[in-house]
mmCIF file of C-alpha atoms and ligand atoms in Angstrom:
data_model
loop_
_atom_site.group_PDB
_atom_site.id
_atom_site.type_symbol
_atom_site.label_atom_id
_atom_site.label_comp_id
_atom_site.label_asym_id
_atom_site.label_seq_id
_atom_site.Cartn_x
_atom_site.Cartn_y
_atom_site.Cartn_z
ATOM 1 C CA MET G 1 33.765 315.114 147.773
ATOM 2 C CA LYS G 2 37.309 315.743 147.374
ATOM 3 C CA LYS G 3 39.335 312.430 148.224
ATOM 4 C CA ARG G 4 41.300 312.914 151.339
ATOM 5 C CA VAL G 5 44.828 312.142 151.659
ATOM 6 C CA LEU G 6 46.530 312.056 155.126
ATOM 7 C CA THR G 7 50.454 311.912 155.498
ATOM 8 C CA GLY G 8 52.382 311.801 158.484
ATOM 9 C CA VAL G 9 56.152 311.787 159.674
ATOM 10 C CA THR G 10 57.627 310.914 163.003
ATOM 11 C CA THR G 11 59.989 313.529 163.904
ATOM 12 C CA THR G 12 63.307 311.723 165.137
ATOM 13 C CA GLY G 13 65.347 311.962 162.402
ATOM 14 C CA ILE G 14 66.697 314.416 159.736
ATOM 15 C CA PRO G 15 65.370 313.984 156.344
ATOM 16 C CA HIS G 16 67.475 311.918 153.746
ATOM 17 C CA LEU G 17 67.758 311.185 150.342
ATOM 18 C CA GLY G 18 65.734 308.183 150.438
ATOM 19 C CA ASN G 19 62.899 309.965 152.496
ATOM 20 C CA TYR G 20 62.338 312.702 149.367
ATOM 21 C CA VAL G 21 62.456 310.149 146.475
ATOM 22 C CA GLY G 22 60.002 307.967 148.444
ATOM 23 C CA ALA G 23 57.983 309.836 150.294
ATOM 24 C CA ILE G 24 58.563 313.908 150.276
ATOM 25 C CA ARG G 25 58.895 314.251 146.277
ATOM 26 C CA PRO G 26 55.497 311.766 145.439
ATOM 27 C CA ALA G 27 53.608 313.222 148.116
ATOM 28 C CA ILE G 28 54.093 317.291 147.459
ATOM 29 C CA ALA G 29 53.101 316.050 143.506
ATOM 30 C CA ALA G 30 50.288 314.840 144.689
ATOM 31 C CA SER G 31 48.791 317.228 147.189
ATOM 32 C CA ARG G 32 48.667 319.438 143.800
ATOM 33 C CA GLN G 33 46.421 317.022 142.455
ATOM 34 C CA PRO G 34 43.282 319.305 142.133
ATOM 35 C CA ASP G 35 40.512 316.564 143.420
ATOM 36 C CA SER G 36 42.063 315.672 146.270
ATOM 37 C CA GLU G 37 42.216 317.501 149.671
ATOM 38 C CA SER G 38 46.089 316.583 151.608
ATOM 39 C CA PHE G 39 46.774 316.273 155.150
ATOM 40 C CA PHE G 40 50.164 316.362 156.574
ATOM 41 C CA PHE G 41 51.190 316.116 159.933
ATOM 42 C CA LEU G 42 54.417 315.971 162.242
ATOM 43 C CA ALA G 43 53.831 312.696 164.438
ATOM 44 C CA ASP G 44 55.445 313.873 167.204
ATOM 45 C CA TYR G 45 53.720 311.635 169.579
ATOM 46 C CA HIS G 46 54.475 308.793 167.469
ATOM 47 C CA GLY G 47 58.274 310.321 167.801
ATOM 48 C CA ILE G 48 58.241 309.628 171.740
ATOM 49 C CA ILE G 49 57.773 306.153 171.260
ATOM 50 C CA LYS G 50 60.920 305.226 170.605
ATOM 51 C CA CYS G 51 62.696 308.666 171.155
ATOM 52 C CA HIS G 52 63.719 309.973 174.181
ATOM 53 C CA ASP G 53 65.834 312.336 173.618
ATOM 54 C CA PRO G 54 64.072 315.254 174.142
ATOM 55 C CA GLU G 55 66.637 317.583 172.170
ATOM 56 C CA GLN G 56 66.140 315.457 168.964
ATOM 57 C CA ILE G 57 62.575 315.131 168.951
ATOM 58 C CA HIS G 58 62.502 318.969 168.634
ATOM 59 C CA ALA G 59 65.938 319.465 166.513
ATOM 60 C CA SER G 60 63.519 316.741 164.486
ATOM 61 C CA THR G 61 60.523 318.425 164.524
ATOM 62 C CA LEU G 62 62.167 321.878 163.119
ATOM 63 C CA ALA G 63 64.006 319.987 160.128
ATOM 64 C CA VAL G 64 61.218 317.782 159.044
ATOM 65 C CA ALA G 65 58.970 321.195 159.150
ATOM 66 C CA ALA G 66 61.542 322.784 157.449
ATOM 67 C CA THR G 67 62.182 319.980 155.140
ATOM 68 C CA TRP G 68 58.449 319.775 153.748
ATOM 69 C CA LEU G 69 58.059 323.448 153.645
ATOM 70 C CA ALA G 70 61.235 323.943 151.318
ATOM 71 C CA CYS G 71 60.197 321.203 149.208
ATOM 72 C CA GLY G 72 57.141 322.775 148.237
ATOM 73 C CA LEU G 73 54.680 321.786 150.596
ATOM 74 C CA ASP G 74 51.830 325.009 150.478
ATOM 75 C CA PRO G 75 50.067 325.445 153.515
ATOM 76 C CA GLU G 76 47.772 327.064 152.276
ATOM 77 C CA GLN G 77 46.765 324.379 149.949
ATOM 78 C CA VAL G 78 46.588 321.548 152.695
ATOM 79 C CA THR G 79 46.434 321.449 156.304
ATOM 80 C CA PHE G 80 49.847 321.116 157.623
ATOM 81 C CA TYR G 81 49.867 320.728 161.588
ATOM 82 C CA ARG G 82 52.041 319.177 164.342
ATOM 83 C CA GLN G 83 49.760 316.414 166.292
ATOM 84 C CA SER G 84 50.836 317.142 169.352
ATOM 85 C CA ASP G 85 48.899 320.707 168.434
ATOM 86 C CA ILE G 86 45.861 318.541 168.156
ATOM 87 C CA PRO G 87 44.256 317.393 171.364
ATOM 88 C CA GLU G 88 41.465 316.168 169.845
ATOM 89 C CA ILE G 89 43.203 313.747 168.146
ATOM 90 C CA LEU G 90 43.968 312.385 171.713
ATOM 91 C CA GLU G 91 40.350 312.246 172.906
ATOM 92 C CA LEU G 92 39.312 310.527 169.845
ATOM 93 C CA ASN G 93 42.521 307.636 170.783
ATOM 94 C CA TRP G 94 41.126 306.926 174.257
ATOM 95 C CA ILE G 95 37.917 306.535 172.272
ATOM 96 C CA LEU G 96 38.878 304.217 169.983
ATOM 97 C CA THR G 97 41.356 302.139 172.956
ATOM 98 C CA CYS G 98 37.719 301.706 174.034
ATOM 99 C CA THR G 99 36.592 299.697 170.790
ATOM 100 C CA CYS G 100 39.540 297.856 169.963
ATOM 101 C CA ALA G 101 40.053 294.649 170.683
ATOM 102 C CA LYS G 102 42.946 293.748 172.765
ATOM 103 C CA GLY G 103 43.741 291.192 170.390
ATOM 104 C CA LEU G 104 43.882 293.039 167.891
ATOM 105 C CA MET G 105 47.184 294.526 169.128
ATOM 106 C CA ASN G 106 48.634 291.497 170.087
ATOM 107 C CA ARG G 107 48.689 290.602 166.472
ATOM 108 C CA ALA G 108 50.788 294.578 165.566
ATOM 109 C CA HIS G 109 53.997 293.794 163.655
ATOM 110 C CA ALA G 110 55.978 295.968 165.962
ATOM 111 C CA TYR G 111 54.766 294.551 169.319
ATOM 112 C CA LYS G 112 55.321 291.049 167.942
ATOM 113 C CA ALA G 113 58.583 291.452 166.747
ATOM 114 C CA ALA G 114 59.916 292.696 170.024
ATOM 115 C CA VAL G 115 58.898 290.271 171.758
ATOM 116 C CA GLN G 116 60.042 287.911 169.486
ATOM 117 C CA GLU G 117 63.387 289.815 170.339
ATOM 118 C CA ASN G 118 62.880 289.109 174.019
ATOM 119 C CA THR G 119 62.526 285.336 172.928
ATOM 120 C CA ASP G 120 65.372 285.219 171.302
ATOM 121 C CA LYS G 121 67.742 286.356 173.456
ATOM 122 C CA GLY G 122 66.160 284.114 176.001
ATOM 123 C CA ILE G 123 64.623 286.733 178.652
ATOM 124 C CA ASP G 124 61.255 284.582 180.318
ATOM 125 C CA ASP G 125 59.615 287.839 180.052
ATOM 126 C CA PRO G 126 58.002 288.135 176.838
ATOM 127 C CA ASP G 127 56.902 292.108 177.609
ATOM 128 C CA HIS G 128 60.029 292.897 179.287
ATOM 129 C CA GLY G 129 60.912 296.257 178.162
ATOM 130 C CA ILE G 130 57.921 296.644 176.229
ATOM 131 C CA GLU G 131 56.327 299.816 176.876
ATOM 132 C CA MET G 132 52.282 300.512 176.214
ATOM 133 C CA GLY G 133 52.899 303.395 173.584
ATOM 134 C CA LEU G 134 55.027 300.581 171.557
ATOM 135 C CA TYR G 135 51.741 298.009 171.997
ATOM 136 C CA CYS G 136 48.705 300.887 171.412
ATOM 137 C CA TYR G 137 51.048 302.988 168.972
ATOM 138 C CA PRO G 138 48.098 301.386 166.011
ATOM 139 C CA VAL G 139 45.212 302.701 168.068
ATOM 140 C CA LEU G 140 47.008 306.582 167.853
ATOM 141 C CA MET G 141 47.422 305.971 163.867
ATOM 142 C CA ALA G 142 44.114 305.059 163.960
ATOM 143 C CA ALA G 143 42.841 308.184 165.514
ATOM 144 C CA ASP G 144 45.127 310.483 163.545
ATOM 145 C CA ILE G 145 43.366 309.359 160.460
ATOM 146 C CA LEU G 146 39.853 308.962 161.361
ATOM 147 C CA MET G 147 40.343 312.541 163.118
ATOM 148 C CA PHE G 148 39.902 314.072 159.907
ATOM 149 C CA ASN G 149 38.141 311.193 157.788
ATOM 150 C CA ALA G 150 41.219 310.094 155.391
ATOM 151 C CA HIS G 151 40.157 308.335 152.383
ATOM 152 C CA ASP G 152 43.763 307.962 151.518
ATOM 153 C CA VAL G 153 46.512 307.160 153.538
ATOM 154 C CA PRO G 154 49.949 306.572 151.498
ATOM 155 C CA VAL G 155 52.232 304.431 152.983
ATOM 156 C CA GLY G 156 55.215 301.908 153.330
ATOM 157 C CA ARG G 157 54.515 298.042 153.039
ATOM 158 C CA ASP G 158 55.354 297.741 156.858
ATOM 159 C CA GLN G 159 52.245 299.823 157.318
ATOM 160 C CA VAL G 160 49.327 298.630 155.558
ATOM 161 C CA GLN G 161 48.987 296.267 158.543
ATOM 162 C CA HIS G 162 48.019 299.294 160.583
ATOM 163 C CA LEU G 163 45.526 300.147 157.856
ATOM 164 C CA GLU G 164 43.829 297.094 158.516
ATOM 165 C CA MET G 165 43.341 297.559 161.654
ATOM 166 C CA THR G 166 42.383 301.148 161.487
ATOM 167 C CA ARG G 167 39.813 299.836 159.753
ATOM 168 C CA ASP G 168 38.755 297.214 162.057
ATOM 169 C CA ILE G 169 38.626 299.468 164.854
ATOM 170 C CA ALA G 170 36.301 302.512 162.856
ATOM 171 C CA GLY G 171 33.755 299.573 161.483
ATOM 172 C CA ARG G 172 33.222 298.300 165.028
ATOM 173 C CA PHE G 173 32.567 301.881 166.255
ATOM 174 C CA ASN G 174 30.370 302.656 163.532
ATOM 175 C CA HIS G 175 28.574 299.093 164.104
ATOM 176 C CA ARG G 176 28.425 299.372 167.563
ATOM 177 C CA PHE G 177 27.637 303.372 167.512
ATOM 178 C CA ARG G 178 26.948 305.635 164.567
ATOM 179 C CA GLU G 179 28.024 305.529 160.966
ATOM 180 C CA LEU G 180 30.691 308.403 161.678
ATOM 181 C CA PHE G 181 33.924 306.819 160.014
ATOM 182 C CA VAL G 182 35.337 306.288 156.657
ATOM 183 C CA LEU G 183 37.400 303.052 155.939
ATOM 184 C CA PRO G 184 40.515 304.264 154.847
ATOM 185 C CA GLU G 185 42.972 302.478 152.158
ATOM 186 C CA ALA G 186 46.532 302.502 152.181
ATOM 187 C CA VAL G 187 47.794 303.335 149.322
ATOM 188 C CA VAL G 188 51.233 302.125 148.861
ATOM 189 C CA GLY G 189 53.674 303.686 146.527
ATOM 190 C CA GLU G 190 55.013 302.594 143.343
ATOM 191 C CA GLU G 191 58.411 304.822 144.186
ATOM 192 C CA ALA G 192 62.080 303.056 144.026
ATOM 193 C CA ILE G 193 63.294 301.986 147.154
ATOM 194 C CA LEU G 194 67.074 303.824 147.436
ATOM 195 C CA THR G 195 69.799 302.361 148.141
ATOM 196 C CA GLY G 196 72.105 303.231 151.015
ATOM 197 C CA LEU G 197 75.934 303.761 150.614
ATOM 198 C CA ASP G 198 76.634 300.360 151.490
ATOM 199 C CA GLY G 199 74.218 298.841 149.245
ATOM 200 C CA ARG G 200 71.423 297.939 151.981
ATOM 201 C CA LYS G 201 68.316 300.406 151.883
ATOM 202 C CA MET G 202 69.032 304.124 152.638
ATOM 203 C CA SER G 203 68.105 303.906 156.104
ATOM 204 C CA LYS G 204 69.161 306.128 159.439
ATOM 205 C CA SER G 205 69.139 302.840 161.347
ATOM 206 C CA TYR G 206 71.697 301.172 159.207
ATOM 207 C CA GLY G 207 73.577 304.596 159.538
ATOM 208 C CA ASN G 208 74.388 304.764 155.846
ATOM 209 C CA THR G 209 72.149 307.681 154.582
ATOM 210 C CA ILE G 210 73.120 311.083 152.386
ATOM 211 C CA PRO G 211 71.329 314.019 154.060
ATOM 212 C CA LEU G 212 68.987 315.927 151.995
ATOM 213 C CA PHE G 213 70.329 319.036 152.901
ATOM 214 C CA GLU G 214 73.900 318.839 153.342
ATOM 215 C CA THR G 215 76.192 321.394 152.026
ATOM 216 C CA GLU G 216 77.030 321.192 148.033
ATOM 217 C CA LYS G 217 80.632 319.833 149.216
ATOM 218 C CA LYS G 218 79.218 317.098 151.640
ATOM 219 C CA LEU G 219 77.165 315.701 149.170
ATOM 220 C CA GLN G 220 79.786 315.266 147.241
ATOM 221 C CA LYS G 221 81.780 313.570 149.970
ATOM 222 C CA SER G 222 79.245 311.906 150.749
ATOM 223 C CA VAL G 223 78.089 310.522 147.213
ATOM 224 C CA ASN G 224 81.994 309.507 146.892
ATOM 225 C CA LYS G 225 81.430 307.336 149.654
ATOM 226 C CA ILE G 226 78.480 304.750 147.676
ATOM 227 C CA VAL G 227 79.972 301.356 146.945
ATOM 228 C CA THR G 228 81.471 300.708 143.972
ATOM 229 C CA ASN G 229 83.748 297.195 142.223
ATOM 230 C CA LEU G 230 87.499 297.891 141.855
ATOM 231 C CA LYS G 231 86.921 298.224 137.951
ATOM 232 C CA GLU G 232 89.183 300.867 136.622
ATOM 233 C CA PRO G 233 88.827 303.976 134.398
ATOM 234 C CA GLY G 234 88.578 302.680 131.032
ATOM 235 C CA GLU G 235 86.819 299.306 131.798
ATOM 236 C CA PRO G 236 83.066 299.226 130.406
ATOM 237 C CA LYS G 237 80.876 299.007 133.428
ATOM 238 C CA THR G 238 77.006 298.336 133.578
ATOM 239 C CA PRO G 239 74.391 300.304 135.898
ATOM 240 C CA ASP G 240 73.410 296.893 137.577
ATOM 241 C CA GLU G 241 77.456 297.366 139.425
ATOM 242 C CA SER G 242 76.713 300.107 141.760
ATOM 243 C CA PRO G 243 73.725 301.832 143.539
ATOM 244 C CA LEU G 244 75.517 304.881 142.417
ATOM 245 C CA PHE G 245 73.323 304.671 139.154
ATOM 246 C CA GLU G 246 70.069 304.117 140.653
ATOM 247 C CA ILE G 247 70.602 306.727 142.613
ATOM 248 C CA TYR G 248 71.492 309.058 139.660
ATOM 249 C CA GLN G 249 68.355 307.359 138.052
ATOM 250 C CA ALA G 250 66.148 309.167 141.224
ATOM 251 C CA PHE G 251 67.197 312.495 140.181
ATOM 252 C CA ALA G 252 67.903 312.685 136.101
ATOM 253 C CA ASP G 253 65.518 312.321 132.999
ATOM 254 C CA GLU G 254 65.633 309.066 130.763
ATOM 255 C CA ALA G 255 68.033 310.934 128.179
ATOM 256 C CA ALA G 256 70.293 311.703 130.529
ATOM 257 C CA VAL G 257 70.104 308.270 132.120
ATOM 258 C CA ALA G 258 70.740 306.759 128.636
ATOM 259 C CA GLU G 259 74.028 308.873 128.280
ATOM 260 C CA PHE G 260 75.018 308.181 131.594
ATOM 261 C CA THR G 261 74.532 304.184 130.365
ATOM 262 C CA ALA G 262 76.634 304.540 127.773
ATOM 263 C CA GLN G 263 79.138 306.507 129.415
ATOM 264 C CA LEU G 264 79.795 303.573 131.845
ATOM 265 C CA ALA G 265 79.811 301.113 129.071
ATOM 266 C CA ASP G 266 82.375 303.497 127.464
ATOM 267 C CA GLY G 267 84.854 303.036 130.513
ATOM 268 C CA LEU G 268 83.663 306.301 131.949
ATOM 269 C CA ALA G 269 85.580 306.446 135.750
ATOM 270 C CA TRP G 270 84.029 305.524 139.055
ATOM 271 C CA GLY G 271 84.989 309.558 140.201
ATOM 272 C CA GLU G 272 84.076 310.848 137.271
ATOM 273 C CA ALA G 273 80.622 308.888 137.581
ATOM 274 C CA LYS G 274 80.198 310.119 141.322
ATOM 275 C CA LYS G 275 80.580 313.693 140.549
ATOM 276 C CA ILE G 276 78.343 313.593 137.791
ATOM 277 C CA VAL G 277 75.703 312.148 140.081
ATOM 278 C CA ALA G 278 76.439 314.711 142.580
ATOM 279 C CA GLN G 279 76.026 317.355 140.139
ATOM 280 C CA THR G 280 72.665 316.029 139.289
ATOM 281 C CA ILE G 281 71.227 315.751 142.679
ATOM 282 C CA ASN G 282 72.580 319.385 143.509
ATOM 283 C CA ALA G 283 70.882 320.678 140.487
ATOM 284 C CA GLU G 284 67.790 319.653 142.310
ATOM 285 C CA LEU G 285 68.745 319.929 145.954
ATOM 286 C CA ALA G 286 70.317 323.513 145.971
ATOM 287 C CA PRO G 287 67.402 325.955 145.464
ATOM 288 C CA LEU G 288 65.533 323.565 147.926
ATOM 289 C CA ARG G 289 68.729 323.663 149.916
ATOM 290 C CA GLU G 290 68.437 327.556 149.819
ATOM 291 C CA ARG G 291 65.323 327.715 151.526
ATOM 292 C CA TYR G 292 65.886 324.968 153.911
ATOM 293 C CA ASN G 293 68.393 327.583 155.390
ATOM 294 C CA GLU G 294 66.417 330.325 155.540
ATOM 295 C CA LEU G 295 63.355 328.751 157.195
ATOM 296 C CA ILE G 296 65.822 327.008 159.584
ATOM 297 C CA ALA G 297 67.312 330.074 160.636
ATOM 298 C CA ALA G 298 63.984 331.168 161.626
ATOM 299 C CA PRO G 299 61.674 329.222 163.610
ATOM 300 C CA GLU G 300 59.285 331.478 164.685
ATOM 301 C CA LYS G 301 57.877 331.376 161.128
ATOM 302 C CA ILE G 302 57.972 328.189 161.132
ATOM 303 C CA GLU G 303 55.469 327.823 164.182
ATOM 304 C CA ALA G 304 52.976 330.438 162.890
ATOM 305 C CA ILE G 305 52.631 328.214 159.831
ATOM 306 C CA LEU G 306 52.048 325.016 162.286
ATOM 307 C CA GLN G 307 49.910 327.129 164.651
ATOM 308 C CA ALA G 308 47.511 328.291 161.440
ATOM 309 C CA GLY G 309 47.110 324.965 160.318
ATOM 310 C CA ALA G 310 46.340 323.646 164.001
ATOM 311 C CA SER G 311 43.760 326.207 163.936
ATOM 312 C CA LYS G 312 42.601 324.942 161.105
ATOM 313 C CA ALA G 313 42.898 320.986 161.642
ATOM 314 C CA ARG G 314 40.876 321.777 165.353
ATOM 315 C CA ALA G 315 38.254 323.517 163.549
ATOM 316 C CA GLU G 316 37.598 320.478 161.467
ATOM 317 C CA ALA G 317 37.959 317.851 163.979
ATOM 318 C CA ARG G 318 36.106 319.326 166.444
ATOM 319 C CA LEU G 319 33.018 319.261 164.201
ATOM 320 C CA LEU G 320 33.644 315.074 164.353
ATOM 321 C CA LEU G 321 34.598 314.498 167.858
ATOM 322 C CA ASP G 322 31.560 316.225 168.820
ATOM 323 C CA GLN G 323 29.387 313.571 166.664
ATOM 324 C CA VAL G 324 31.461 311.026 168.417
ATOM 325 C CA ARG G 325 30.941 311.860 171.873
ATOM 326 C CA ASP G 326 27.577 312.248 170.677
ATOM 327 C CA ALA G 327 27.021 309.137 169.598
ATOM 328 C CA LEU G 328 28.924 307.705 172.909
ATOM 329 C CA GLY G 329 26.264 309.818 175.091
ATOM 330 C CA VAL G 330 29.226 311.645 176.748
ATOM 331 C CA ARG G 331 27.295 315.406 176.020
ATOM 332 C CA ARG G 332 25.973 317.891 178.057
ATOM 333 C CA LEU G 333 22.904 317.212 180.477
ATOM 334 C CA GLY G 334 20.977 320.233 179.578
HETATM 335 P P1 AMP K 1 61.058 306.519 157.649
HETATM 336 O O1 AMP K 1 61.421 307.693 158.608
HETATM 337 O O2 AMP K 1 62.577 305.755 157.594
HETATM 338 O O3 AMP K 1 59.585 305.339 158.927
HETATM 339 O O4 AMP K 1 60.834 306.905 156.441
HETATM 340 C C1 AMP K 1 59.550 307.860 156.174
HETATM 341 C C2 AMP K 1 59.500 306.860 154.561
HETATM 342 O O5 AMP K 1 60.433 307.593 153.845
HETATM 343 C C3 AMP K 1 58.913 305.897 154.177
HETATM 344 O O6 AMP K 1 57.253 305.807 154.507
HETATM 345 C C4 AMP K 1 59.195 305.835 152.638
HETATM 346 O O7 AMP K 1 57.904 306.560 152.508
HETATM 347 C C5 AMP K 1 60.043 306.748 152.656
HETATM 348 N N1 AMP K 1 61.667 305.798 152.551
HETATM 349 C C6 AMP K 1 62.574 305.678 153.959
HETATM 350 N N2 AMP K 1 63.339 305.495 153.563
HETATM 351 C C7 AMP K 1 63.679 305.729 151.953
HETATM 352 C C8 AMP K 1 64.553 304.695 150.982
HETATM 353 N N3 AMP K 1 65.769 304.184 150.872
HETATM 354 N N4 AMP K 1 63.855 304.858 149.323
HETATM 355 C C9 AMP K 1 62.657 305.202 149.220
HETATM 356 N N5 AMP K 1 61.764 305.718 150.449
HETATM 357 C C10 AMP K 1 62.450 305.619 151.439
#
């Protein structure tokens, strides 16, 4: 049996270079491995937990879908779907809610952080402003994963706890009813964390990102904003003096990186260095950007791809869900 790998992407933002280097590029490369079977989904029901702007959810769903396809995800080879198109996931979500200990959710990082924020602000009610979506989302994540009995789930370090919770929830179900669920593993990527324009981690919450598919001209402008020090042209520079180097490294091969390091040591001006960096990023992204723009202009084509993906995913989901319902005693009377 092939190893099943499942990747979900929330639909609340427009992908940036950090997402590309840290998640999209490695996941697509991994999806081409012959010994694995990949599931990719647009997690729009996770998106609505924090984002209450319908236009943003909708626009981001299109942008994220177009990005993955433009970057080379092959919907014939993988199962690519939108979470909200698979009602079976929501059915499983409720079933798992009934096998999930409440105390487990009390310990979830995202919920604890929200409670801590209330405490820090001196608000009496620790649950002030906290909705059940935030509280319960590890169960929805468990449903996403267990619905397809994924073996591996590539995640960031902050998501490892949710995989532990998924294993706990699955284990309880298996023990109480029937051994139906695979206990999935979190796979924490080795990818470097890309630094943003201001030197902190590139993240939409810091507003320091370089959007993945902005025009070549805008890309150069963004790269020009990356922080450097005040060293003049001609003064020797080292790689650790600006995040520019690290971003370059994510797009250039070893020989080019060595040459760039030598040029900096020889006093390359920051302005010139920024031109080299932007050109190198652009060389990789230009063909993808062209495909992205074509896809964005034809949302009905993306919709058709997602509908085909949903049919594939639902057929798979139904098989397992029928067994789950049977195990629970939820079945026809005659
Ligand atoms: P987010 O939308 O911020 O949750 O990011 C989605 C995924 O993109 C994360 O799980 C990471 O794998 C990846 N990612 C986000 N920001 C960065 C970054 N600055 N550097 C590398 N990878 C990142």
